Coordinates of C-alpha atoms in Angstrom, one line a residue:
X1 CA 12.3 -12.1 -19.4
X2 CA 15.6 -12.9 -21.1
X3 CA 19.3 -12.9 -20.4
X4 CA 21.4 -10.1 -22.0
X5 CA 25.2 -10.0 -22.1
X6 CA 27.6 -7.7 -23.9
X7 CA 31.3 -7.0 -24.0
X8 CA 33.1 -3.9 -25.4
X9 CA 36.9 -3.8 -25.8
X10 CA 37.8 -7.3 -24.8
X11 CA 41.5 -8.2 -24.9
X12 CA 40.8 -11.9 -24.7
X13 CA 39.4 -14.2 -27.4
X14 CA 35.7 -13.7 -27.6
X15 CA 35.1 -17.4 -28.1
X16 CA 36.6 -18.0 -24.6
X17 CA 34.8 -15.0 -23.1
X18 CA 31.4 -16.1 -24.4
X19 CA 31.5 -19.1 -22.0
X20 CA 30.6 -16.6 -19.3
X21 CA 27.4 -15.8 -21.2
X22 CA 26.3 -19.4 -20.8
X23 CA 26.0 -18.8 -17.0
X24 CA 22.7 -17.0 -17.5
X25 CA 21.3 -19.6 -20.0
X26 CA 18.4 -20.3 -17.5
X27 CA 17.0 -16.8 -18.2
X28 CA 16.2 -17.7 -21.8
X29 CA 15.7 -21.4 -22.5
X30 CA 14.1 -20.9 -26.0
X31 CA 17.1 -19.7 -28.0
X32 CA 20.6 -18.3 -27.8
X33 CA 22.5 -16.0 -30.1
X34 CA 26.1 -14.7 -30.0
X35 CA 26.9 -11.8 -32.4
X36 CA 30.0 -9.8 -33.1
X37 CA 29.7 -6.1 -33.9
X38 CA 30.7 -5.1 -37.5
X39 CA 33.9 -3.1 -37.5
X40 CA 34.6 -3.8 -33.8
X41 CA 36.1 -7.3 -33.6
X42 CA 36.4 -7.1 -29.8
X43 CA 32.8 -6.2 -29.1
X44 CA 29.9 -8.6 -29.0
X45 CA 26.4 -9.4 -27.8
X46 CA 25.1 -12.5 -26.2
X47 CA 21.3 -13.2 -25.8
X48 CA 19.3 -15.9 -24.2
X49 CA 15.7 -15.8 -25.2
X50 CA 12.4 -16.6 -23.5
X51 CA 9.9 -16.1 -26.3
X52 CA 6.9 -14.2 -24.9
X53 CA 6.0 -11.8 -27.7
X54 CA 6.7 -12.1 -31.5
X55 CA 8.0 -15.6 -31.6
X56 CA 9.2 -15.3 -35.2
X57 CA 11.2 -12.0 -35.2
X58 CA 12.1 -11.6 -31.5
X59 CA 15.7 -12.6 -31.5
X60 CA 18.3 -10.1 -30.4
X61 CA 20.3 -8.0 -30.7
X62 CA 17.4 -6.2 -32.5
X63 CA 18.4 -4.4 -35.7
X64 CA 16.0 -2.9 -38.2
X65 CA 16.5 -1.7 -41.8
X66 CA 15.7 1.9 -41.0
X67 CA 18.5 2.2 -38.4
X68 CA 21.3 -0.2 -39.5
X69 CA 23.8 1.5 -37.1
X70 CA 21.7 0.7 -34.0
X71 CA 22.1 -2.5 -32.0
X72 CA 19.7 -3.3 -29.1
X73 CA 19.9 -6.0 -26.5
X74 CA 17.1 -5.7 -23.9
X75 CA 15.4 -7.6 -21.2
X76 CA 11.9 -6.6 -20.3
X77 CA 8.4 -5.6 -21.4
X78 CA 7.4 -2.2 -22.8
X79 CA 3.7 -2.0 -22.1
X80 CA 3.0 1.2 -24.0
X81 CA 4.8 0.4 -27.3
X82 CA 1.5 0.5 -29.2
X83 CA 0.4 3.9 -27.7
X84 CA 3.9 5.3 -28.5
X85 CA 3.6 4.0 -32.1
X86 CA 0.2 5.8 -32.4
X87 CA 1.4 9.0 -30.8
X88 CA 4.6 9.4 -32.8
X89 CA 3.7 7.5 -36.1
X90 CA 6.5 4.9 -35.7
X91 CA 6.7 2.3 -38.4
X92 CA 7.6 -1.0 -36.7
X93 CA 9.4 -3.8 -38.6
X94 CA 8.6 -6.5 -36.0
X95 CA 6.0 -7.2 -33.3
X96 CA 8.7 -7.0 -30.6
X97 CA 7.7 -4.4 -27.9
X98 CA 11.3 -3.4 -27.4
X99 CA 11.7 -2.2 -31.0
X100 CA 10.1 1.1 -29.8
X101 CA 13.4 1.8 -28.0
X102 CA 15.2 2.2 -31.4
X103 CA 12.5 4.6 -32.7
X104 CA 12.3 6.7 -29.5
X105 CA 16.1 7.0 -29.5
X106 CA 16.2 8.1 -33.1
X107 CA 13.5 10.6 -32.5
X108 CA 14.6 12.2 -29.2
X109 CA 17.8 10.7 -27.8
X110 CA 18.4 8.6 -24.8
X111 CA 16.8 10.9 -22.1
X112 CA 13.4 10.9 -23.8
X113 CA 13.7 7.2 -24.6
X114 CA 14.2 6.0 -21.0
X115 CA 11.6 8.4 -19.7
X116 CA 8.9 7.4 -22.1
X117 CA 9.0 3.7 -21.6
X118 CA 6.2 2.4 -19.5
X119 CA 7.4 -1.0 -18.4
X120 CA 10.2 -3.0 -16.9
X121 CA 13.5 -3.1 -18.7
X122 CA 17.3 -3.2 -18.7
X123 CA 19.0 -2.5 -22.0
X124 CA 22.2 -2.1 -23.9
X125 CA 21.9 0.2 -26.9
X126 CA 24.8 0.6 -29.3
X127 CA 25.0 3.5 -31.9
X128 CA 27.9 2.8 -34.2
X129 CA 27.2 5.9 -36.3
X130 CA 27.8 8.2 -33.3
X131 CA 30.1 5.8 -31.4
X132 CA 28.0 5.7 -28.3
X133 CA 26.9 2.9 -25.9
X134 CA 23.9 3.4 -23.6
X135 CA 22.9 1.4 -20.6
X136 CA 19.5 1.9 -18.8
X137 CA 17.4 0.2 -16.2
X138 CA 13.8 0.7 -15.1
X139 CA 12.7 2.8 -12.1
X140 CA 12.6 0.0 -9.5
X141 CA 15.1 -2.4 -11.1
X142 CA 12.5 -5.0 -11.7
X143 CA 14.8 -6.3 -14.5
X144 CA 18.4 -6.8 -13.3
X145 CA 21.5 -5.4 -14.8
X146 CA 25.2 -5.6 -13.8
X147 CA 28.3 -4.1 -15.2
X148 CA 32.1 -4.1 -14.9
X149 CA 34.2 -1.3 -16.3
X150 CA 38.0 -1.4 -16.1
X151 CA 40.3 1.6 -15.9
X152 CA 41.5 1.0 -19.5
X153 CA 37.9 0.9 -20.9
X154 CA 36.9 -2.7 -21.1
X155 CA 33.1 -3.0 -20.4
X156 CA 31.1 -6.1 -19.6
X157 CA 27.3 -6.0 -19.1
X158 CA 25.0 -8.8 -18.0
X159 CA 21.6 -9.6 -16.5
X160 CA 23.2 -11.4 -13.6
X161 CA 26.6 -10.9 -11.9
X162 CA 27.5 -14.5 -12.5
X163 CA 28.0 -13.8 -16.2
X164 CA 30.8 -11.3 -15.5
X165 CA 32.8 -12.6 -12.6
X166 CA 35.0 -14.9 -14.6
X167 CA 35.7 -12.6 -17.6
X168 CA 39.4 -12.5 -18.5
X169 CA 41.1 -9.1 -19.1
X170 CA 44.8 -8.5 -19.8
X171 CA 46.5 -10.6 -17.1
X172 CA 43.9 -10.4 -14.3
X173 CA 40.3 -11.3 -13.6
X174 CA 37.9 -8.4 -13.8
X175 CA 37.2 -7.2 -10.3
X176 CA 34.5 -4.6 -9.6
X177 CA 31.3 -6.1 -10.8
X178 CA 28.4 -4.0 -9.5
X179 CA 24.6 -3.6 -10.0
X180 CA 23.5 -0.9 -12.4
X181 CA 21.4 1.6 -10.5
X182 CA 17.6 1.5 -11.2
X183 CA 16.0 4.6 -12.8
X184 CA 19.3 5.6 -14.4
X185 CA 20.9 5.6 -17.8
X186 CA 24.6 5.8 -18.6
X187 CA 26.2 7.3 -21.7
X188 CA 29.6 5.9 -22.8
X189 CA 31.9 6.9 -25.7
X190 CA 32.9 4.0 -27.9
X191 CA 36.5 4.4 -29.1
X192 CA 37.9 3.0 -32.4
X193 CA 39.7 0.4 -30.3
X194 CA 36.3 -0.9 -29.0
X195 CA 37.1 0.3 -25.5
X196 CA 34.7 2.7 -23.8
X197 CA 34.8 5.8 -21.6
X198 CA 31.9 6.7 -19.3
X199 CA 30.5 10.2 -20.1
X200 CA 27.6 10.6 -17.6
X201 CA 25.3 8.6 -15.4
X202 CA 21.8 10.2 -15.2
X203 CA 18.8 9.6 -13.0
X204 CA 15.9 9.8 -15.5
X205 CA 12.9 9.1 -13.2
X206 CA 12.1 9.5 -9.5
X207 CA 9.3 7.2 -8.4
X208 CA 7.5 10.1 -6.6
X209 CA 7.1 12.0 -9.9
X210 CA 4.4 11.2 -12.3
X211 CA 6.2 9.5 -15.2
X212 CA 6.5 11.3 -18.5
X213 CA 4.8 8.5 -20.3
X214 CA 1.6 9.1 -18.3
X215 CA 0.6 11.6 -21.0
X216 CA 0.0 8.7 -23.4
X217 CA -1.5 6.3 -20.9
X218 CA -4.8 4.5 -21.5
X219 CA -6.2 6.0 -18.3
X220 CA -7.0 9.7 -18.8
X221 CA -6.5 12.3 -16.1
X222 CA -7.9 11.2 -12.7
X223 CA -10.1 13.3 -10.4
X224 CA -7.9 15.3 -8.1
X225 CA -8.3 16.0 -4.4
X226 CA -7.8 13.8 -1.3
X227 CA -11.3 13.1 -0.1
X228 CA -11.4 9.4 0.8
X229 CA -13.9 8.2 -1.9
X230 CA -11.9 9.9 -4.7
X231 CA -8.7 8.4 -3.4
X232 CA -10.2 4.9 -3.1
X233 CA -11.6 5.1 -6.6
X234 CA -8.3 6.3 -8.1
X235 CA -6.5 3.5 -6.4
X236 CA -8.9 0.9 -7.9
X237 CA -8.7 2.4 -11.4
X238 CA -4.9 2.6 -11.4
X239 CA -4.4 -0.8 -10.0
X240 CA -6.7 -2.4 -12.5
X241 CA -4.9 -0.5 -15.2
X242 CA -1.6 -1.8 -13.9
X243 CA -2.8 -5.4 -14.2
X244 CA -4.5 -4.8 -17.6
X245 CA -1.4 -3.5 -19.4
X246 CA 0.6 -6.5 -18.1
X247 CA -1.7 -9.0 -19.9
X248 CA 0.5 -8.5 -23.0
X249 CA 1.8 -12.0 -23.8
X250 CA 1.7 -14.8 -26.3
X251 CA 2.5 -17.4 -23.6
X252 CA 0.2 -18.7 -20.9
X253 CA -0.3 -16.4 -17.9
X254 CA -0.3 -17.7 -14.3
X255 CA -0.2 -16.2 -10.8
X256 CA 1.5 -16.8 -7.5
X257 CA -1.0 -16.9 -4.7
X258 CA 0.0 -17.0 -1.1
X259 CA -3.4 -16.1 0.3
X260 CA -2.1 -12.8 1.6
X261 CA -3.6 -9.5 0.6
X262 CA -1.2 -8.6 -2.2
X263 CA -1.1 -11.8 -4.3
X264 CA -4.8 -12.3 -3.7
X265 CA -5.7 -8.8 -5.1
X266 CA -3.4 -9.4 -8.1
X267 CA -5.0 -12.8 -8.8
X268 CA -8.6 -11.6 -8.4
X269 CA -8.1 -8.5 -10.6
X270 CA -6.1 -10.6 -13.1
X271 CA -8.8 -13.3 -13.5
X272 CA -11.6 -10.6 -13.8
X273 CA -9.7 -8.9 -16.7
X274 CA -8.8 -12.2 -18.4
X275 CA -12.5 -13.0 -18.5
X276 CA -13.3 -9.6 -19.9
X277 CA -11.0 -10.1 -22.9
X278 CA -12.1 -13.8 -23.3
X279 CA -8.7 -15.4 -22.7
X280 CA -9.2 -19.0 -23.9
X281 CA -7.6 -20.8 -20.9
X282 CA -8.3 -20.8 -17.2
X283 CA -6.0 -18.8 -14.9
X284 CA -3.6 -21.1 -13.0
X285 CA -2.8 -20.0 -9.5
X286 CA 0.1 -21.5 -7.4
X287 CA 0.5 -21.7 -3.7
X288 CA 3.4 -23.3 -1.8
X289 CA 3.7 -24.4 1.8
X290 CA 4.3 -27.3 4.2
X291 CA 1.3 -29.5 5.0
X292 CA -1.7 -27.5 6.3
X293 CA 0.3 -24.2 6.4
X294 CA -1.7 -20.9 6.8
X295 CA -0.8 -19.8 3.3
X296 CA -2.1 -23.0 1.7
X297 CA -5.4 -22.7 3.5
X298 CA -5.8 -19.0 2.7
X299 CA -4.9 -19.5 -0.9
X300 CA -7.3 -22.3 -1.3
X301 CA -10.1 -20.0 0.0
X302 CA -9.1 -17.2 -2.5
X303 CA -8.9 -19.6 -5.4
X304 CA -12.3 -21.0 -4.7
X305 CA -13.7 -17.5 -4.4
X306 CA -12.3 -16.2 -7.7
X307 CA -12.6 -19.5 -9.6
X308 CA -9.0 -20.2 -10.7
X309 CA -7.4 -23.5 -11.6
X310 CA -5.5 -23.9 -8.4
X311 CA -2.2 -25.8 -7.8
X312 CA -0.8 -26.5 -4.3
X313 CA 2.9 -27.3 -4.0
X314 CA 3.7 -29.0 -0.7
X315 CA 7.3 -29.3 0.3
X316 CA 8.9 -30.9 3.3
X317 CA 11.8 -29.6 5.5
X318 CA 14.4 -31.8 3.7
X319 CA 13.4 -30.3 0.3
X320 CA 13.6 -26.8 1.7
X321 CA 17.0 -27.3 3.3
X322 CA 18.4 -29.0 0.1
X323 CA 17.4 -26.0 -2.0
X324 CA 19.4 -23.4 0.1
X325 CA 22.7 -23.6 -1.8
X326 CA 21.0 -23.5 -5.2
X327 CA 18.9 -20.5 -4.0
X328 CA 21.9 -18.5 -2.8
X329 CA 23.8 -19.3 -6.1
X330 CA 20.7 -18.0 -8.0
X331 CA 20.2 -15.0 -5.9
X332 CA 23.8 -13.7 -5.7
X333 CA 23.1 -12.5 -2.1
X334 CA 23.5 -13.6 1.5
X335 CA 20.8 -11.4 3.0
X336 CA 19.0 -13.3 5.6
X337 CA 15.3 -12.5 4.9
X338 CA 15.9 -12.7 1.1
X339 CA 17.3 -16.2 1.3
X340 CA 14.7 -17.4 3.7
X341 CA 11.8 -16.1 1.7
X342 CA 13.3 -17.2 -1.6
X343 CA 13.2 -20.9 -0.8
X344 CA 9.4 -21.2 -1.2
X345 CA 9.4 -19.0 -4.3
X346 CA 12.2 -21.0 -5.9
X347 CA 10.5 -24.4 -5.3
X348 CA 7.1 -23.2 -6.6
X349 CA 8.8 -21.7 -9.7
X350 CA 10.5 -25.1 -10.3
X351 CA 7.1 -26.8 -10.1
X352 CA 5.5 -24.3 -12.6
X353 CA 8.3 -24.9 -15.1
X354 CA 8.2 -28.7 -14.8
X355 CA 4.5 -29.4 -14.4
X356 CA 2.6 -26.6 -16.3
X357 CA 2.7 -24.5 -19.4
X358 CA 2.3 -21.2 -17.5
X359 CA 5.3 -18.9 -18.3
X360 CA 4.2 -15.3 -17.6
X361 CA 3.8 -15.2 -13.8
X362 CA 2.0 -12.4 -11.9
X363 CA 3.0 -11.7 -8.3
X364 CA 2.4 -9.2 -5.5
X365 CA 5.9 -7.8 -4.9
X366 CA 6.3 -4.2 -4.1
X367 CA 3.1 -3.7 -2.2
X368 CA 4.7 -4.0 1.3
X369 CA 7.2 -1.3 0.5
X370 CA 4.6 1.0 -1.2
X371 CA 1.6 0.6 1.1
X372 CA 3.6 0.2 4.4
X373 CA 2.7 -3.4 4.8
X374 CA 5.6 -4.5 7.1
X375 CA 4.6 -5.0 10.8
X376 CA 7.2 -2.5 12.0
X377 CA 5.3 0.3 10.4
X378 CA 3.0 0.2 13.4
X379 CA 6.0 1.6 15.4
X380 CA 6.7 4.6 13.1
X381 CA 7.1 7.7 15.2
X382 CA 5.1 9.8 12.7
X383 CA 3.3 9.5 9.3
X384 CA 6.1 11.6 7.8
X385 CA 8.8 9.2 9.0
X386 CA 6.7 6.2 7.8
X387 CA 6.5 7.9 4.4
X388 CA 10.2 8.4 4.3
X389 CA 10.8 4.7 5.2
X390 CA 8.4 3.6 2.5
X391 CA 10.5 5.6 -0.1
X392 CA 13.7 4.1 1.2
X393 CA 12.4 0.6 0.9
X394 CA 11.3 1.3 -2.7
X395 CA 14.7 2.7 -3.5
X396 CA 16.3 -0.5 -2.2
X397 CA 13.9 -3.0 -3.7
X398 CA 16.4 -4.1 -6.3
X399 CA 18.7 -5.4 -3.5
X400 CA 16.0 -7.4 -1.8
X401 CA 12.4 -8.3 -2.8
X402 CA 12.7 -7.5 -6.5
X403 CA 16.0 -9.4 -6.6
X404 CA 14.4 -12.4 -4.9
X405 CA 11.4 -12.3 -7.2
X406 CA 13.5 -12.0 -10.4
X407 CA 16.1 -14.6 -9.6
X408 CA 13.8 -17.3 -8.2
X409 CA 11.6 -17.2 -11.2
X410 CA 14.3 -16.6 -13.8
X411 CA 16.2 -19.6 -12.5
X412 CA 13.4 -21.7 -14.0
X413 CA 12.8 -19.7 -17.2
X414 CA 9.7 -17.9 -16.0
X415 CA 8.8 -14.2 -16.6
X416 CA 7.6 -12.2 -13.6
X417 CA 5.1 -9.4 -13.7
X418 CA 4.6 -7.1 -10.7
X419 CA 1.6 -4.7 -11.1
X420 CA 2.1 -3.1 -7.6
X421 CA 5.3 -1.5 -9.0
X422 CA 3.5 0.1 -12.0
X423 CA 5.0 3.6 -12.4
X424 CA 1.6 5.4 -12.5
X425 CA 0.1 3.5 -9.6
X426 CA 3.2 4.0 -7.3
X427 CA 3.6 7.7 -8.1
X428 CA -0.1 8.3 -7.3
X429 CA 0.0 6.3 -4.1
X430 CA 3.2 8.2 -3.0
X431 CA 1.5 11.6 -3.7
X432 CA -1.2 10.9 -1.1
X433 CA -0.9 12.7 2.3
X434 CA 1.3 10.7 4.7
X435 CA -1.4 10.3 7.3
X436 CA -3.6 8.5 4.8
X437 CA -1.0 5.8 4.1
X438 CA -0.1 4.7 7.7
X439 CA -1.5 1.6 9.5
X440 CA -4.9 2.2 11.2
X441 CA -6.8 0.4 13.9
X442 CA -3.8 -2.0 14.3
X443 CA -4.0 -3.0 10.6
X444 CA -1.3 -2.4 8.1
X445 CA -2.1 -1.4 4.4
X446 CA -5.4 0.0 5.7
X447 CA -6.0 2.3 2.8
X448 CA -5.4 -0.4 0.2
X449 CA -7.8 -2.8 1.9
X450 CA -10.4 0.0 2.3
X451 CA -10.2 0.8 -1.4
X452 CA -11.3 -2.7 -2.4
X453 CA -13.7 -3.3 0.5
X454 CA -16.9 -3.0 -1.6
X455 CA -15.6 -4.7 -4.7
X456 CA -16.4 -8.3 -3.8
X457 CA -13.1 -9.3 -5.4
X458 CA -12.0 -11.2 -2.3
X459 CA -13.6 -12.7 0.8
X460 CA -13.6 -10.2 3.7
X461 CA -11.4 -12.4 5.9
X462 CA -8.7 -12.4 3.1
X463 CA -9.0 -8.7 2.4
X464 CA -8.4 -8.0 6.1
X465 CA -6.0 -10.9 6.8
X466 CA -3.0 -9.6 8.8
X467 CA 0.5 -10.0 7.2
X468 CA 2.3 -13.3 7.8
X469 CA 6.0 -13.5 8.0
X470 CA 6.6 -15.4 4.8
X471 CA 8.7 -18.1 6.4
X472 CA 5.7 -18.8 8.8
X473 CA 3.0 -18.4 6.2
X474 CA 4.5 -21.4 4.3
X475 CA 5.1 -23.4 7.5
X476 CA 3.4 -26.4 8.9
X477 CA 1.1 -25.9 11.9
X478 CA 3.2 -28.3 13.8
X479 CA 6.5 -26.5 13.4
X480 CA 7.4 -23.2 11.7
X481 CA 9.8 -23.2 8.7
X482 CA 11.8 -20.6 10.7
X483 CA 12.3 -23.1 13.6
X484 CA 13.1 -26.0 11.2
X485 CA 15.8 -23.8 9.6
X486 CA 17.3 -22.8 12.9
X487 CA 17.5 -26.3 14.2
X488 CA 19.2 -27.5 11.0
X489 CA 21.7 -24.7 10.9
X490 CA 22.5 -25.0 14.6
X491 CA 24.0 -28.4 13.8
X492 CA 26.0 -26.9 10.8
X493 CA 27.7 -23.9 12.4
X494 CA 29.9 -24.3 15.4
X495 CA 29.6 -21.7 18.2
X496 CA 33.3 -20.9 17.9
X497 CA 32.9 -20.1 14.2
X498 CA 30.2 -17.6 15.0
X499 CA 32.4 -16.0 17.7
X500 CA 35.1 -15.4 15.1
X501 CA 32.7 -14.3 12.3
X502 CA 33.8 -10.7 12.4
X503 CA 37.4 -11.6 11.8
X504 CA 36.6 -13.9 8.9
X505 CA 33.9 -11.6 7.4
X506 CA 34.7 -8.0 8.5
X507 CA 32.2 -6.5 6.0
X508 CA 28.5 -7.2 7.1
X509 CA 29.7 -9.7 9.8
X510 CA 27.2 -12.4 10.5
X511 CA 25.5 -12.1 13.9
X512 CA 23.6 -15.4 13.9
X513 CA 24.3 -18.9 12.9
X514 CA 21.8 -18.6 10.1
X515 CA 23.5 -15.6 8.6
X516 CA 26.9 -17.3 9.0
X517 CA 25.7 -20.4 7.1
X518 CA 24.3 -18.3 4.2
X519 CA 27.5 -16.2 4.1
X520 CA 29.7 -19.4 3.8
X521 CA 27.7 -20.6 0.8
X522 CA 27.8 -17.2 -0.8
X523 CA 31.5 -16.9 -0.4
X524 CA 32.0 -20.3 -1.9
X525 CA 30.4 -19.2 -5.1
X526 CA 31.2 -15.5 -5.1
X527 CA 34.4 -15.1 -3.0
X528 CA 35.2 -11.5 -2.1
X529 CA 31.9 -10.1 -3.5
X530 CA 30.2 -9.4 -0.2
X531 CA 29.8 -5.7 -1.1
X532 CA 27.0 -6.6 -3.5
X533 CA 24.9 -6.4 -0.4
X534 CA 25.5 -2.9 1.2
X535 CA 23.6 -3.9 4.4
X536 CA 21.2 -6.6 5.7
X537 CA 17.4 -6.0 5.5
X538 CA 16.2 -5.1 9.0
X539 CA 13.1 -3.5 10.5
X540 CA 13.3 0.0 11.8
X541 CA 12.2 1.6 15.1
X542 CA 12.5 -1.7 17.0
X543 CA 15.3 -3.6 18.6
X544 CA 15.7 -6.5 16.3
X545 CA 18.5 -9.0 15.7
X546 CA 16.4 -10.9 13.1
X547 CA 14.6 -9.4 10.1
X548 CA 11.5 -11.6 10.4
X549 CA 8.2 -10.1 11.4
X550 CA 7.8 -13.0 13.8
X551 CA 10.2 -11.4 16.2
X552 CA 8.1 -8.3 16.6
X553 CA 5.6 -7.8 19.4
X554 CA 2.7 -6.9 17.2
X555 CA 3.2 -10.1 15.2
X556 CA 3.4 -12.3 18.3
X557 CA 0.3 -10.9 19.8
X558 CA -1.6 -11.5 16.6
X559 CA -0.4 -15.1 16.3
X560 CA -0.9 -16.0 19.9
X561 CA -4.5 -15.0 20.2

């Protein structure tokens, strides 16, 4: 996890512009480099490094003797760089996994490069010999990337939008900063003036298709057919493989553990695999909540079962409320459920950075979208519509859960790893018949739970624990975090302000005091940028004014028994 930043065709002095690069310094606390491009005095790269692999030669932009005309700035992890080296006979100059991007590009061009990478990434590749600039981002947008491109060809690229919004160009501020689409690459011509012109934007991978890199995966061809035992076995094999390939790190590995199904499965498989390869330190797991919250109690049970070195982070309502503004600034969004769920993750990440030496952090993001884990999936009119909704959620992950997971951890210089979003695992799961993937017997994620039922990885009550609304999972038994938030915000936002919300904020107008409060803070830091969020995250097939699972009937009946 790093911070990347680049400018092409800047009219302003680069020493002034590079102040914008410092806004993402949190993403790479270990080192910083600012480098001009030879022959293009108005083009430059900025890089903030979190050293996870090759601590000696891992600075960027990466340049190697074999390809002196190539410059690479990337943020991510390429898990199959050794397999690709073996398959194509690449001769690496460093131990940096991202170096493979240079070799793949030289061998087969940008299309093959992006398609063959098994990992999470966003990158800027400059080819001065052919005067091309390439941008690319992984299938689910696990690693962030933003860009601004003006009509006269000035291009700015950054890991976070905050590194672009104050760039100066000609006489005005650059306006249209937008997220770069996941699963795409863009080709731009580099003119002698240093300005660029976009040539094409190409979708290189659809998450339903088996990725091109599956051909050189460590897991060979799996048994075909949809009989239940075969499917369950394939799910276990692919999930374990997803966790195994993510063990690549020279820094200490830890794991977020809420005590829910997803993070518990990740932690259990992770610890099992770390023991198999004789990792020299115990796995640290981290849970956050208010005193005696359901998540803390469940996580304690899981940690005891798997034998991790468990840390509990207890926060009070004041700490949670105080963090809201910092969280919204980090997130660059005002989405209600994203902000609400980010507070706990932000505070636990802060603890990990300050109190431990764990840097590479595993988490359970992506499972709810992939395996139909949200409570509202119980209301799906048909298996086919549930499957379509699952795909829509995966497509928009970069705006919601993946954004939350990246920014809350990156704000504290941690690197997140999300095995549920492994390309091979997700494409297999999505290839299964729609009726296999729906909730059954009133239980969401039924197939995933069933697949691990006989593994003894988790206690049965955890494996079959129903989904908590995150804001309730971390809450005290006395009063939910949701209620605490509402009570506080009710005092901050006047009824009259809410009545006139649509006049003040015509795009995505706030409908509740909570959404109004978040929007006010967002507009303070990012005025006029409300289009970064195309729409609020909301459940389907139910009448809901709030995105939380706690407002749904299924959830109420489960919590009131």
